[in-house]
CSV table of C-alpha atoms in Angstrom, one decimal:
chain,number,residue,atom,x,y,z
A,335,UNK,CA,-74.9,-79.4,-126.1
A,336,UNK,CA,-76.6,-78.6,-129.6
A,337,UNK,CA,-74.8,-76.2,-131.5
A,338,UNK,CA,-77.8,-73.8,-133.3
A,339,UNK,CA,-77.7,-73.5,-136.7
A,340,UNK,CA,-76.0,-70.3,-138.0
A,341,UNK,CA,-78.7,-67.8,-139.1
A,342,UNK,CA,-77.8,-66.2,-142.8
A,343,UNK,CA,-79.2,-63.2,-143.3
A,344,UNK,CA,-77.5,-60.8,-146.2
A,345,UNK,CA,-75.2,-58.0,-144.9
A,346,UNK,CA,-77.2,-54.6,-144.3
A,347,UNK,CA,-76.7,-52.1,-146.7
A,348,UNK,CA,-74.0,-49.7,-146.1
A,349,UNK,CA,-71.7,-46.9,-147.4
A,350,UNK,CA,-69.2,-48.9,-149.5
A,351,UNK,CA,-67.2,-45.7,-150.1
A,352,UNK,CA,-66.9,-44.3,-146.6
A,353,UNK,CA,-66.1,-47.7,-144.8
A,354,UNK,CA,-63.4,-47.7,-147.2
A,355,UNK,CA,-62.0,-44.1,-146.2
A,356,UNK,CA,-62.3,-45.3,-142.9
A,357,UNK,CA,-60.1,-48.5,-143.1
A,358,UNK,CA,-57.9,-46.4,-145.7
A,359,UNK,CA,-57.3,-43.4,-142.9
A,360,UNK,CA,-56.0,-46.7,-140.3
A,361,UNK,CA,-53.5,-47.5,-142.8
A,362,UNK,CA,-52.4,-44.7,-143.1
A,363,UNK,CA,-51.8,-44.0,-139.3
A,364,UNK,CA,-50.1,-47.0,-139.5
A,365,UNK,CA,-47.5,-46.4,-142.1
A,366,UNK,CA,-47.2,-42.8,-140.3
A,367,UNK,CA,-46.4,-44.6,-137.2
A,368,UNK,CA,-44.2,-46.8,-138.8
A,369,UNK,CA,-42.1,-44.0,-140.6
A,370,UNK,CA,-42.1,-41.8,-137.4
A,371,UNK,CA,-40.6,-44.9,-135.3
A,372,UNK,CA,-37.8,-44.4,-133.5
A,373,UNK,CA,-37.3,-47.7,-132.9
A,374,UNK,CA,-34.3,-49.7,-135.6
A,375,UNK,CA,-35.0,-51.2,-138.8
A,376,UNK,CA,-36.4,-55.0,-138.1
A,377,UNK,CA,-37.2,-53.8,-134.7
A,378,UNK,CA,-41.0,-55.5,-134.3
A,379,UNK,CA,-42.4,-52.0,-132.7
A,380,UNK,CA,-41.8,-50.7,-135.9
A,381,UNK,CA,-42.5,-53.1,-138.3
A,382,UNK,CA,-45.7,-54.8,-136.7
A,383,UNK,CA,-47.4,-51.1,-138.3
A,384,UNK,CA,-46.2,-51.9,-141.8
A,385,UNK,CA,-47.8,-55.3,-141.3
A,386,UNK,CA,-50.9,-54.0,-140.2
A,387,UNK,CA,-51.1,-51.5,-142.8
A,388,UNK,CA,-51.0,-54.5,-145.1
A,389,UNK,CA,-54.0,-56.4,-143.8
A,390,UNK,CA,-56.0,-53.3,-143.6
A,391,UNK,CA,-55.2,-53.0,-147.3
A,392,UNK,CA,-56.3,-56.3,-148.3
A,393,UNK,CA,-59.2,-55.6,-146.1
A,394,UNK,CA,-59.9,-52.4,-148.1
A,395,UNK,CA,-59.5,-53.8,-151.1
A,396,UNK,CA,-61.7,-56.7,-150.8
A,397,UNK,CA,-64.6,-55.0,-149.5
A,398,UNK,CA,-64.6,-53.0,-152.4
A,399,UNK,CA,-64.3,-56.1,-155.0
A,400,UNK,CA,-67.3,-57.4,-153.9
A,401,UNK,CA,-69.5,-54.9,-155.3
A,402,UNK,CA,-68.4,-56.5,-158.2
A,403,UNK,CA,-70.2,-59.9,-156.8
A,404,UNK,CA,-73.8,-58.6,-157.2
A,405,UNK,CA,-72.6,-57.5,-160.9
A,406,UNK,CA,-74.8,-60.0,-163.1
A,407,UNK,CA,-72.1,-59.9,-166.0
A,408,UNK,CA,-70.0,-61.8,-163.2
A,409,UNK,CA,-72.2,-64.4,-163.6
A,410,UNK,CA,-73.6,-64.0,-166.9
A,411,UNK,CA,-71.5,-67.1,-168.9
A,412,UNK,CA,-71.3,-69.4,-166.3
A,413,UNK,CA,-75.2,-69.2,-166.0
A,414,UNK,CA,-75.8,-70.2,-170.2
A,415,UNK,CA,-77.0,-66.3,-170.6
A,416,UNK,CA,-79.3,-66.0,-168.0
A,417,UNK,CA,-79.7,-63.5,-165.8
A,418,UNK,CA,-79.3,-64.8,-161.5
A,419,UNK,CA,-82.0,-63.6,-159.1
A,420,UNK,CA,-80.7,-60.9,-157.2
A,421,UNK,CA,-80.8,-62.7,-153.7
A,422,UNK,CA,-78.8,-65.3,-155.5
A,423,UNK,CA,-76.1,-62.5,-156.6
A,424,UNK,CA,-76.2,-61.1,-153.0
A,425,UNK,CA,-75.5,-64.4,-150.8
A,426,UNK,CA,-72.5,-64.7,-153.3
A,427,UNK,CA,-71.2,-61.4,-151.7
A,428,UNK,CA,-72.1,-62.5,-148.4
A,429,UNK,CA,-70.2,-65.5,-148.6
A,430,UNK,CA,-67.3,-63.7,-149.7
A,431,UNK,CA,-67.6,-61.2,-147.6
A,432,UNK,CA,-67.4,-63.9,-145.3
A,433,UNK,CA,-64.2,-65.4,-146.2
A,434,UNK,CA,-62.9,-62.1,-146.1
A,435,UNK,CA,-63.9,-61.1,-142.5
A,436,UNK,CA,-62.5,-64.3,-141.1
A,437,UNK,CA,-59.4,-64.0,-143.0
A,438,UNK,CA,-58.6,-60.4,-141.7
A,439,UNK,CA,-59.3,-61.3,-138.1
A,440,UNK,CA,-57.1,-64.9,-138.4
A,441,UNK,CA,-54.3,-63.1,-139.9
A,442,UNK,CA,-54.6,-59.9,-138.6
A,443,UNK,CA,-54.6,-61.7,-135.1
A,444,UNK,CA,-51.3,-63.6,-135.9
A,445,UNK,CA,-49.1,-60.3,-136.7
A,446,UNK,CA,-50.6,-58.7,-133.2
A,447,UNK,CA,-50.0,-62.2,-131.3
A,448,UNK,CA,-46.7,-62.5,-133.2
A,449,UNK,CA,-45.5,-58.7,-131.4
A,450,UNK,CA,-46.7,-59.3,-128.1
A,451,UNK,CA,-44.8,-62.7,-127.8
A,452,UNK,CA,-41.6,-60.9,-128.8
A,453,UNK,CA,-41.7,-58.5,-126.0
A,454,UNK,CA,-42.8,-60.8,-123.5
A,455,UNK,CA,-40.1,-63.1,-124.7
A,456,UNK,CA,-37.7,-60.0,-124.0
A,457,UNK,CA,-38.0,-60.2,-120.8
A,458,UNK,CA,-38.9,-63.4,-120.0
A,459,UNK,CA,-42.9,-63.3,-119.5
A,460,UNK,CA,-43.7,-65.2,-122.5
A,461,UNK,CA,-46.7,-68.2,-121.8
A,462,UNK,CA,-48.1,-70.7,-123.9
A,463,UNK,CA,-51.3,-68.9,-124.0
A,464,UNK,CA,-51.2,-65.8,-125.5
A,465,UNK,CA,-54.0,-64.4,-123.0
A,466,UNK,CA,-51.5,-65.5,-120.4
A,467,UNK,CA,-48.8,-63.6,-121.9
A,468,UNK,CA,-51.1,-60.6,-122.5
A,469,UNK,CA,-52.1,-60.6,-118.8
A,470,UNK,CA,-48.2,-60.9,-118.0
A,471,UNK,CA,-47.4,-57.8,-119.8
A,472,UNK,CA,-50.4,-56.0,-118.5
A,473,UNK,CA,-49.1,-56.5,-115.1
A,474,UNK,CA,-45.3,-55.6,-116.5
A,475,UNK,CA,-46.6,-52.4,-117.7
A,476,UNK,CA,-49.5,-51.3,-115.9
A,477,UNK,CA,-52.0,-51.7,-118.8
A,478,UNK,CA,-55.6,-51.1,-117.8
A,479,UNK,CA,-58.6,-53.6,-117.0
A,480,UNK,CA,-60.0,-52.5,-120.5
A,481,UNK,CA,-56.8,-52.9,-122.3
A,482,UNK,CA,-57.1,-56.4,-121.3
A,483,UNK,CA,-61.2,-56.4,-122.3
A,484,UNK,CA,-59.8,-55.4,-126.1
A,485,UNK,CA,-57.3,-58.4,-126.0
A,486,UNK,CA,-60.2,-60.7,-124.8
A,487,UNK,CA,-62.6,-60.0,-127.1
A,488,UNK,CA,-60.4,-59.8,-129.5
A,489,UNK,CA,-58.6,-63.3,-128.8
A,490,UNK,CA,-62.4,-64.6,-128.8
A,491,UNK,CA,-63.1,-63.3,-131.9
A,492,UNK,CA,-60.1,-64.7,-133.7
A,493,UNK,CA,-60.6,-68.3,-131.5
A,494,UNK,CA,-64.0,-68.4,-133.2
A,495,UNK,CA,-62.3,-69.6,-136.4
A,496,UNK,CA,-61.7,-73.5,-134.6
A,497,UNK,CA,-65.4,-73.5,-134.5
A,498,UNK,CA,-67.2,-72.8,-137.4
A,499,UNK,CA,-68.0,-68.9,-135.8
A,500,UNK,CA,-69.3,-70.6,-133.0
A,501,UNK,CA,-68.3,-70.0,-129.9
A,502,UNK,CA,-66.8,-73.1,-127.7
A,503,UNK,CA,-69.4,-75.6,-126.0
A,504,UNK,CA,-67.1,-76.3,-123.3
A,505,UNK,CA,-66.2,-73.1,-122.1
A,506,UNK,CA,-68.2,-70.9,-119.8
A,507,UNK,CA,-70.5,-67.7,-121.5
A,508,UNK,CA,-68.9,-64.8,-121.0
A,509,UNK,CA,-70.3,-60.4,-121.8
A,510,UNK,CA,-67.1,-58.7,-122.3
A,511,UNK,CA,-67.4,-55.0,-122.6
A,512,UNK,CA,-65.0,-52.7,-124.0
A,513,UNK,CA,-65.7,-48.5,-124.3
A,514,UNK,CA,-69.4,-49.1,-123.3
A,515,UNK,CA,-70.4,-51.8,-125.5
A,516,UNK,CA,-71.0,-55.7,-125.2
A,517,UNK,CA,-69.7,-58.3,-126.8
A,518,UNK,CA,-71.4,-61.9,-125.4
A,519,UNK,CA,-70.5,-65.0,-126.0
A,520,UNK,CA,-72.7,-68.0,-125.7
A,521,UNK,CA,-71.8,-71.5,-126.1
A,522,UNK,CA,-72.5,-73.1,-129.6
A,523,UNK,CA,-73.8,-69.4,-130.5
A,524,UNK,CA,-72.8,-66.5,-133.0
A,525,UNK,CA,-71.7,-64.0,-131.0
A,526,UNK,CA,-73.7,-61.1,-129.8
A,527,UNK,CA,-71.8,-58.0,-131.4
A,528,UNK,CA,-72.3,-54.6,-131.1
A,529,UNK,CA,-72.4,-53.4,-134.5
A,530,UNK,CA,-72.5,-55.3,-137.8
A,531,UNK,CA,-69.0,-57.6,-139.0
A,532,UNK,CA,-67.5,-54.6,-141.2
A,533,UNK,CA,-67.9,-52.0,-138.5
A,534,UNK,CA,-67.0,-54.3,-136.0
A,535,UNK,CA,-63.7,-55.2,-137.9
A,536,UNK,CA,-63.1,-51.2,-138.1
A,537,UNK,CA,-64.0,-50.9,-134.3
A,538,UNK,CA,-61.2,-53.1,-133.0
A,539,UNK,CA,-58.8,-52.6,-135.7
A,540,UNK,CA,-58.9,-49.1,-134.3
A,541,UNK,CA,-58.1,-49.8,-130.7
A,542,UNK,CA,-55.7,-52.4,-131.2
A,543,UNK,CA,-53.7,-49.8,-133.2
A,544,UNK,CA,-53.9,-47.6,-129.8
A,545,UNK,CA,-53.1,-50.4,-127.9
A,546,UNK,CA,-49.6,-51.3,-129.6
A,547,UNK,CA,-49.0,-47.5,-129.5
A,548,UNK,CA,-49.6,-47.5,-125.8
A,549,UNK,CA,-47.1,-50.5,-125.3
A,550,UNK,CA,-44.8,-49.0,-127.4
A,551,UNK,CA,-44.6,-46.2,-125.5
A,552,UNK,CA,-43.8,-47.9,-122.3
A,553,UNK,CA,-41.2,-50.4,-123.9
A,554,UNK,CA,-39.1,-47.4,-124.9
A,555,UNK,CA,-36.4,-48.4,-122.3
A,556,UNK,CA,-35.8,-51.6,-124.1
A,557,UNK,CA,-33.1,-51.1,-127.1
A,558,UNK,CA,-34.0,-53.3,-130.0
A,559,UNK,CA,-36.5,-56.2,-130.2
A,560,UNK,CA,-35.6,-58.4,-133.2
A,561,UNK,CA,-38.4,-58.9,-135.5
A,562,UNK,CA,-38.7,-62.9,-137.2
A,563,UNK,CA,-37.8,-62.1,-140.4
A,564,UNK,CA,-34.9,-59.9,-139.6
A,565,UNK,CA,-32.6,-62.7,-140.6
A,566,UNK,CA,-34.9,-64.5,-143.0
A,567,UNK,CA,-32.1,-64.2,-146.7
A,568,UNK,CA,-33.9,-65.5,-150.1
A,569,UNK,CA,-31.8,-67.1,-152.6
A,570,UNK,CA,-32.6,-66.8,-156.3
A,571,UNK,CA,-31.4,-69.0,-158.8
């Protein structure tokens, strides 16, 4: 099958300042959540919210950088004194924007992956794929259909990354939807979202959140589940 060639098209215009409240305010639930834990220290239901905090502030932080990419003195020496055409100045904050996005969502997936397959390893549901495993603790602990919808869409999201943003010729189209919206994917396509990348990335950042506060919840009979770097020591010469 063809892939399609990726459309560019410059990232709308939006609020700067209040998508940045917005990703600020989920950091902030998520240190809260992490200094209200009861859970031990290097116990992974506690510190999976300090990680999370972190990637939300690199998030933050970047998105408000590149404002800074449509600055022509950014430019200016590298470009022998002359000014670039703005559409030029904006694809260079598109691109970076870009590489931002798929950043968050690759390494904000890995600290969320990284949780689950410490519970499931607790008691011994752990599978090689991490949808598995997902499914295994949704049947463990009665999670609902659309907890599972979030964990899809947002697996698919982060799987788009092996592909260029495409998503995978050889596996079957799918229209996941998740609080009333739909998210399709299309072989060798750019999937259909339903709001633009930033809000998207604030839009599941947000339910994942409730999500690992919901499991936490219902893990509370388990004691202590070791984080990996509870036992990590750093020498210094």
């Amino acid at each position: 099958m063809k892939v399609e060639e990726k459309e560019k098209v410059h990232s709308p215009l939006i609020d700067i300042k209040k998508k940045v409240k917005e990703l600020n305010a989920l950091a902030k639930r998520s240190k809260k959540n992490s200094d209200n834990s009861n859970y031990r220290e290097n116990d992974i239901r506690k510190d999976i919210f300090t990680y999370i905090m972190s990637e939300l502030q690199f998030l933050m932080l970047g998105i408000m950088l590149s404002e800074e990419l449509t600055n022509n003195e950014c430019f200016w020496s590298k470009w022998r004194n002359t000014p670039l055409q703005e559409e030029i100045m904006k694809k260079h904050q598109d691109d970076f924007l870009d590489s931002l996005f798929n950043g968050f969502y690759f390494l904000f997936f890995v600290r969320v992956e990284n949780y689950l397959r410490l519970i499931a390893n607790h008691i011994k549901k752990e599978n090689f794929s991490i949808m598995e495993t997902f499914k295994n603790l949704a049947n463990e602990y009665k999670l609902s259909k659309e907890d599972e919808n979030l964990f899809s869409i947002f697996s698919e999201l982060r799987n788009l990354s092996h592909n260029g943003g495409f998503y995978n010729i050889k596996k079957e189209n799918k229209s996941i939807e998740f609080k009333g919206y739909k998210f399709i994917f299309e072989q060798g396509k750019s999937p259909k979202l339903p709001f633009p990348m930033i809000e998207n990335n604030i839009f599941i950042a947000k339910h994942i959140i409730d999500l690992i506060e919901k499991i936490n919840q219902k893990t509370e009979n388990i004691d202590y589940i070791e984080d990996n770097y509870a036992k990590i020591e750093f020498t210094y010469e």
